[in-house]
Tab-separated table of C-alpha atoms in Angstrom:
chain	number	residue	atom	x	y	z
O	1	MET	CA	60.690	-61.919	-24.759
O	2	LYS	CA	58.829	-59.549	-26.665
O	3	TRP	CA	56.007	-61.456	-26.924
O	4	LEU	CA	55.619	-62.126	-22.922
O	5	LEU	CA	56.390	-57.984	-22.975
O	6	ILE	CA	53.662	-57.852	-25.449
O	7	THR	CA	51.286	-60.459	-23.261
O	8	LEU	CA	51.743	-58.971	-20.028
O	9	GLY	CA	51.202	-55.504	-21.432
O	10	ILE	CA	47.786	-56.723	-22.331
O	11	LEU	CA	46.690	-58.049	-19.270
O	12	ALA	CA	48.068	-55.327	-17.681
O	13	LEU	CA	45.798	-53.354	-19.541
O	14	ILE	CA	42.592	-55.174	-18.980
O	15	ALA	CA	43.311	-55.151	-15.509
O	16	GLY	CA	43.954	-51.287	-15.509
O	17	TYR	CA	40.356	-50.626	-17.274
O	18	SER	CA	38.652	-53.228	-15.101
O	19	TYR	CA	39.226	-51.689	-12.325
O	20	VAL	CA	38.501	-48.147	-13.134
O	21	THR	CA	35.214	-49.566	-14.386
O	22	VAL	CA	34.189	-50.943	-11.202
O	23	SER	CA	35.705	-48.450	-8.996
O	24	ASN	CA	33.291	-45.874	-10.240
O	25	GLY	CA	30.304	-48.123	-9.700
O	26	PRO	CA	28.043	-48.622	-8.174
O	27	ILE	CA	28.259	-52.663	-7.312
O	28	GLU	CA	31.508	-53.791	-5.120
O	29	PRO	CA	31.912	-57.327	-5.942
O	30	LEU	CA	33.804	-59.154	-3.495
O	31	GLY	CA	33.229	-62.928	-4.218
O	32	ARG	CA	32.373	-66.036	-2.940
O	33	LEU	CA	31.794	-66.019	1.143
O	34	SER	CA	31.831	-69.511	2.366
O	35	PHE	CA	32.869	-73.049	0.901
O	36	VAL	CA	29.818	-75.204	2.810
O	37	LYS	CA	27.185	-74.669	4.773
O	38	LEU	CA	27.626	-74.609	8.629
O	39	ALA	CA	24.104	-74.269	9.608
O	40	ASN	CA	21.012	-74.208	7.960
O	41	PRO	CA	19.145	-72.274	6.873
O	42	ASP	CA	21.169	-70.854	5.174
O	43	MET	CA	21.787	-66.910	6.354
O	44	TYR	CA	19.884	-65.647	9.195
O	45	PRO	CA	21.457	-63.094	11.641
O	46	GLY	CA	24.118	-64.525	14.169
O	47	HIS	CA	24.780	-67.416	10.747
O	48	PRO	CA	28.574	-67.515	11.024
O	49	ASP	CA	28.073	-66.525	6.908
O	50	SER	CA	25.805	-64.025	8.212
O	51	GLU	CA	28.658	-62.570	10.657
O	52	LEU	CA	31.320	-62.641	8.343
O	53	LEU	CA	28.983	-60.719	5.450
O	54	VAL	CA	28.361	-58.212	8.489
O	55	LYS	CA	31.882	-57.969	8.981
O	56	TYR	CA	32.939	-57.466	5.140
O	57	ALA	CA	30.471	-54.294	4.658
O	58	GLU	CA	31.047	-53.341	7.941
O	59	GLU	CA	34.820	-52.965	6.834
O	60	ARG	CA	33.609	-50.811	3.860
O	61	GLY	CA	31.704	-48.458	6.050
O	62	SER	CA	28.777	-50.194	4.282
O	63	LYS	CA	25.019	-49.828	5.972
O	64	CYS	CA	23.731	-52.960	3.177
O	65	ALA	CA	25.120	-55.828	1.536
O	66	LEU	CA	23.970	-58.151	-1.369
O	67	VAL	CA	24.576	-61.751	-1.313
O	68	VAL	CA	23.536	-64.160	-4.009
O	69	HIS	CA	22.319	-67.868	-4.390
O	70	PHE	CA	20.490	-70.483	-6.385
O	71	THR	CA	16.728	-70.924	-4.844
O	72	GLY	CA	15.701	-73.434	-3.113
O	73	SER	CA	13.149	-74.494	-0.002
O	74	SER	CA	13.915	-70.267	0.852
O	75	ASN	CA	12.028	-67.089	-0.082
O	76	TYR	CA	15.359	-65.515	0.905
O	77	ARG	CA	13.987	-63.264	3.036
O	78	SER	CA	16.220	-59.924	3.662
O	79	TYR	CA	17.619	-58.986	7.228
O	80	ASN	CA	18.829	-56.978	9.727
O	81	ASP	CA	22.047	-58.254	11.716
O	82	SER	CA	24.008	-56.367	13.768
O	83	GLY	CA	22.873	-52.858	12.230
O	84	VAL	CA	23.982	-54.217	8.811
O	85	TYR	CA	21.533	-54.962	5.914
O	86	ILE	CA	21.769	-58.054	4.134
O	87	ILE	CA	19.780	-58.334	0.723
O	88	GLU	CA	19.201	-62.245	-0.277
O	89	VAL	CA	18.335	-62.851	-3.989
O	90	GLY	CA	17.945	-66.196	-5.319
O	91	PHE	CA	18.334	-66.947	-9.425
O	92	ILE	CA	15.875	-69.726	-10.905
O	93	ASP	CA	17.339	-70.865	-14.204
O	94	THR	CA	14.131	-71.197	-16.481
O	95	GLN	CA	16.068	-73.909	-18.407
O	96	GLY	CA	16.942	-76.358	-15.720
O	97	ASN	CA	17.435	-76.627	-12.100
O	98	GLY	CA	20.595	-76.320	-11.988
O	99	SER	CA	23.762	-78.628	-11.742
O	100	ILE	CA	23.317	-81.118	-8.523
O	101	ASN	CA	27.235	-82.230	-8.647
O	102	MET	CA	29.996	-81.926	-10.304
O	103	SER	CA	28.834	-84.971	-12.959
O	104	GLN	CA	26.141	-83.087	-13.762
O	105	VAL	CA	27.597	-79.810	-14.962
O	106	ASN	CA	26.800	-78.915	-18.716
O	107	TYR	CA	29.918	-77.758	-19.619
O	108	LEU	CA	28.579	-76.699	-22.484
O	109	ASP	CA	26.749	-74.618	-21.693
O	110	SER	CA	29.135	-72.930	-19.040
O	111	PHE	CA	31.159	-72.365	-21.637
O	112	LYS	CA	28.445	-70.763	-23.638
O	113	VAL	CA	27.479	-68.082	-20.499
O	114	ALA	CA	30.946	-67.711	-19.981
O	115	LEU	CA	31.585	-66.387	-23.337
O	116	PHE	CA	28.406	-64.194	-24.052
O	117	GLY	CA	26.508	-63.651	-20.422
O	118	ILE	CA	23.261	-65.352	-19.274
O	119	PRO	CA	20.539	-64.783	-22.082
O	120	ASP	CA	17.572	-62.915	-21.740
O	121	GLY	CA	15.042	-64.171	-20.405
O	122	ARG	CA	17.231	-67.351	-19.494
O	123	TYR	CA	16.399	-66.837	-15.561
O	124	LYS	CA	14.361	-65.666	-12.801
O	125	TYR	CA	14.691	-64.077	-9.528
O	126	MET	CA	13.767	-65.429	-5.688
O	127	SER	CA	13.783	-62.462	-3.179
O	128	ASP	CA	11.800	-61.525	-0.369
O	129	GLY	CA	9.342	-63.977	-1.140
O	130	HIS	CA	8.516	-62.483	-4.620
O	131	VAL	CA	9.040	-64.036	-7.882
O	132	TYR	CA	10.731	-61.391	-10.481
O	133	ASP	CA	10.515	-62.099	-13.849
O	134	THR	CA	13.465	-59.780	-15.132
O	135	TYR	CA	16.870	-58.763	-13.942
O	136	ASP	CA	16.178	-55.124	-14.021
O	137	GLU	CA	12.602	-56.153	-12.086
O	138	MET	CA	14.880	-57.769	-9.180
O	139	MET	CA	18.492	-55.078	-9.415
O	140	ALA	CA	14.639	-52.217	-8.552
O	141	HIS	CA	14.175	-54.082	-5.750
O	142	VAL	CA	17.653	-54.581	-4.748
O	143	ASN	CA	18.222	-51.147	-4.792
O	144	GLU	CA	15.017	-49.967	-3.486
O	145	LEU	CA	16.065	-51.984	-0.718
O	146	ALA	CA	19.564	-50.696	-0.118
O	147	GLN	CA	18.044	-47.078	-0.570
O	148	GLU	CA	15.488	-47.869	2.121
O	149	HIS	CA	18.118	-48.678	4.404
O	150	GLY	CA	20.898	-46.198	3.843
O	151	GLN	CA	23.128	-47.752	1.466
O	152	GLU	CA	25.414	-44.869	0.393
O	153	GLY	CA	28.472	-45.943	-1.736
O	154	PRO	CA	29.120	-49.212	-3.486
O	155	LEU	CA	26.929	-52.057	-2.375
O	156	PRO	CA	29.236	-55.071	-1.505
O	157	LEU	CA	28.333	-58.447	-3.057
O	158	VAL	CA	28.927	-61.654	-2.584
O	159	TRP	CA	27.446	-65.393	-3.232
O	160	HIS	CA	27.177	-67.468	-1.454
O	161	GLY	CA	29.304	-70.311	-2.283
O	162	THR	CA	28.380	-73.529	-0.300
O	163	VAL	CA	28.776	-76.799	-2.223
O	164	ARG	CA	26.508	-79.740	-0.930
O	165	GLN	CA	28.237	-82.146	-2.819
O	166	ASP	CA	31.551	-82.548	-4.403
O	167	ASN	CA	34.928	-80.945	-4.022
O	168	PRO	CA	33.996	-76.797	-3.241
O	169	ILE	CA	37.800	-75.957	-4.018
O	170	LEU	CA	37.011	-77.062	-7.731
O	171	ALA	CA	32.932	-76.533	-7.651
O	172	GLN	CA	32.165	-72.763	-7.050
O	173	GLY	CA	29.079	-73.517	-5.184
O	174	CYS	CA	25.547	-71.487	-4.548
O	175	GLY	CA	24.615	-68.533	-6.347
O	176	PHE	CA	28.066	-68.371	-8.625
O	177	PRO	CA	25.894	-67.834	-12.008
O	178	LEU	CA	24.368	-65.255	-10.629
O	179	TYR	CA	26.976	-62.869	-9.395
O	180	PHE	CA	28.757	-63.338	-12.731
O	181	GLN	CA	25.068	-62.140	-14.583
O	182	ILE	CA	25.320	-59.376	-12.112
O	183	LEU	CA	28.993	-58.185	-12.953
O	184	THR	CA	28.388	-58.372	-16.566
O	185	GLN	CA	25.118	-56.546	-16.755
O	186	THR	CA	26.944	-53.895	-14.699
O	187	TYR	CA	30.517	-53.966	-15.728
O	188	GLY	CA	30.752	-55.822	-19.218
O	189	ILE	CA	31.680	-59.061	-19.742
O	190	ILE	CA	35.620	-57.985	-19.576
O	191	PRO	CA	35.495	-56.552	-15.898
O	192	ALA	CA	32.829	-59.646	-14.997
O	193	TYR	CA	35.845	-62.129	-15.914
O	194	VAL	CA	38.913	-59.661	-14.042
O	195	TYR	CA	36.423	-59.695	-10.782
O	196	THR	CA	35.238	-63.371	-10.960
O	197	ILE	CA	38.619	-65.094	-10.848
O	198	LYS	CA	39.793	-62.210	-8.155
O	199	GLY	CA	35.996	-63.458	-6.471
O	200	MET	CA	38.005	-67.249	-6.518
O	201	LEU	CA	40.866	-66.176	-4.505
O	202	PHE	CA	38.978	-64.193	-2.152
O	203	PRO	CA	37.893	-66.675	0.830
O	204	TYR	CA	40.944	-67.906	0.765
O	205	PHE	CA	42.654	-64.589	2.021
O	206	ASN	CA	39.412	-63.234	3.669
O	207	ASN	CA	37.231	-66.209	5.387
O	208	PRO	CA	38.095	-66.789	9.107
O	209	TYR	CA	36.429	-69.977	8.391
O	210	ARG	CA	38.530	-71.801	5.282
O	211	ASP	CA	40.507	-74.026	7.154
O	212	PHE	CA	37.594	-75.688	9.265
O	213	GLU	CA	35.540	-75.646	6.041
O	214	LEU	CA	38.141	-77.100	3.870
O	215	LYS	CA	39.336	-79.705	5.930
O	216	ASN	CA	36.062	-80.802	6.880
O	217	TYR	CA	33.884	-80.379	3.912
O	218	ALA	CA	32.619	-84.204	3.486
O	219	THR	CA	31.416	-84.931	7.152
O	220	LEU	CA	29.799	-81.184	7.315
O	221	GLN	CA	28.169	-82.339	3.952
O	222	SER	CA	27.250	-85.703	5.027
O	223	TYR	CA	26.069	-83.681	8.214
O	224	TYR	CA	23.377	-81.030	5.805
O	225	ASP	CA	21.793	-83.826	4.091
O	226	GLN	CA	21.177	-85.670	7.663
O	227	GLY	CA	19.759	-82.184	9.131
O	228	LEU	CA	22.504	-82.091	12.095
O	229	LEU	CA	23.092	-78.833	10.771
O	230	ASN	CA	19.619	-77.919	11.377
O	231	GLU	CA	18.878	-75.234	13.921
O	232	ASN	CA	16.426	-76.819	15.728
O	233	TYR	CA	17.928	-80.222	14.861
O	234	LYS	CA	16.895	-81.975	18.070
O	235	THR	CA	13.377	-82.355	17.269
O	236	VAL	CA	14.126	-81.784	13.313
O	237	ASN	CA	12.054	-85.232	11.929
O	238	ASP	CA	8.781	-83.305	13.412
O	239	SER	CA	9.430	-79.476	11.834
O	240	TYR	CA	7.746	-78.202	9.085
O	241	GLN	CA	10.776	-77.178	8.335
O	242	TYR	CA	12.675	-80.168	7.432
O	243	ASN	CA	9.946	-81.527	5.248
O	244	ILE	CA	10.382	-78.645	3.169
O	245	TYR	CA	14.004	-79.599	3.447
O	246	LYS	CA	13.241	-82.998	2.508
O	247	ASN	CA	11.689	-82.925	-0.482
O	248	ASN	CA	14.407	-80.181	-1.638
O	249	GLN	CA	17.356	-82.317	-1.739
O	250	ASN	CA	18.328	-81.666	-5.791
O	251	TYR	CA	18.328	-77.764	-4.760
O	252	ASP	CA	20.081	-75.628	-2.563
């Protein structure tokens, strides 16, 4: 009983410290946005995931929101959706393309990242068609966009979370490492742990598409790979966008 009380006390201190630290900061970490892709392109005005992020921002009185991805064929253009400015950033892992499926996850590398954070210089970043070489350059761009579009208070942050292969309950999906890096850089490693775990649970309580996505994830993944979720899927085989998509099968 004594050790249980000590453990609970330590956990309470960690949670309290993390809450106070994050509640006074410039980023409001929400968590994972989605489980699987519902449409292609990934995010655009009127896309279900975009509308959901707009809802989250409006609930918090925010004029902007930040969504992070693995880089793929997109330029990660920021855009306005229903009065909320959606800022998009993708990360490029210079030591690999990220895991394509669960069987290719480098667990030792993931463990090192979880313990020590992202090594300096490992990632590059794509936003609005430009590649940023450093984290500071990327965040300067994000903060400039937020300021230009009237952001007041902390900026809501999500990782997209979509999984193209494997079970989306196990795989955390698109953008997860960058979300963790932003929290680590902004608040330190302990709050990053706490709010990353909290963020994993976020869609189970907030995403209205949760049941549909999880029950139909294999079908949706198959449809995505066949191009059937493309915005213009009826003529998709003749489109430049489809050729770009087919040439980037191993990317988000």
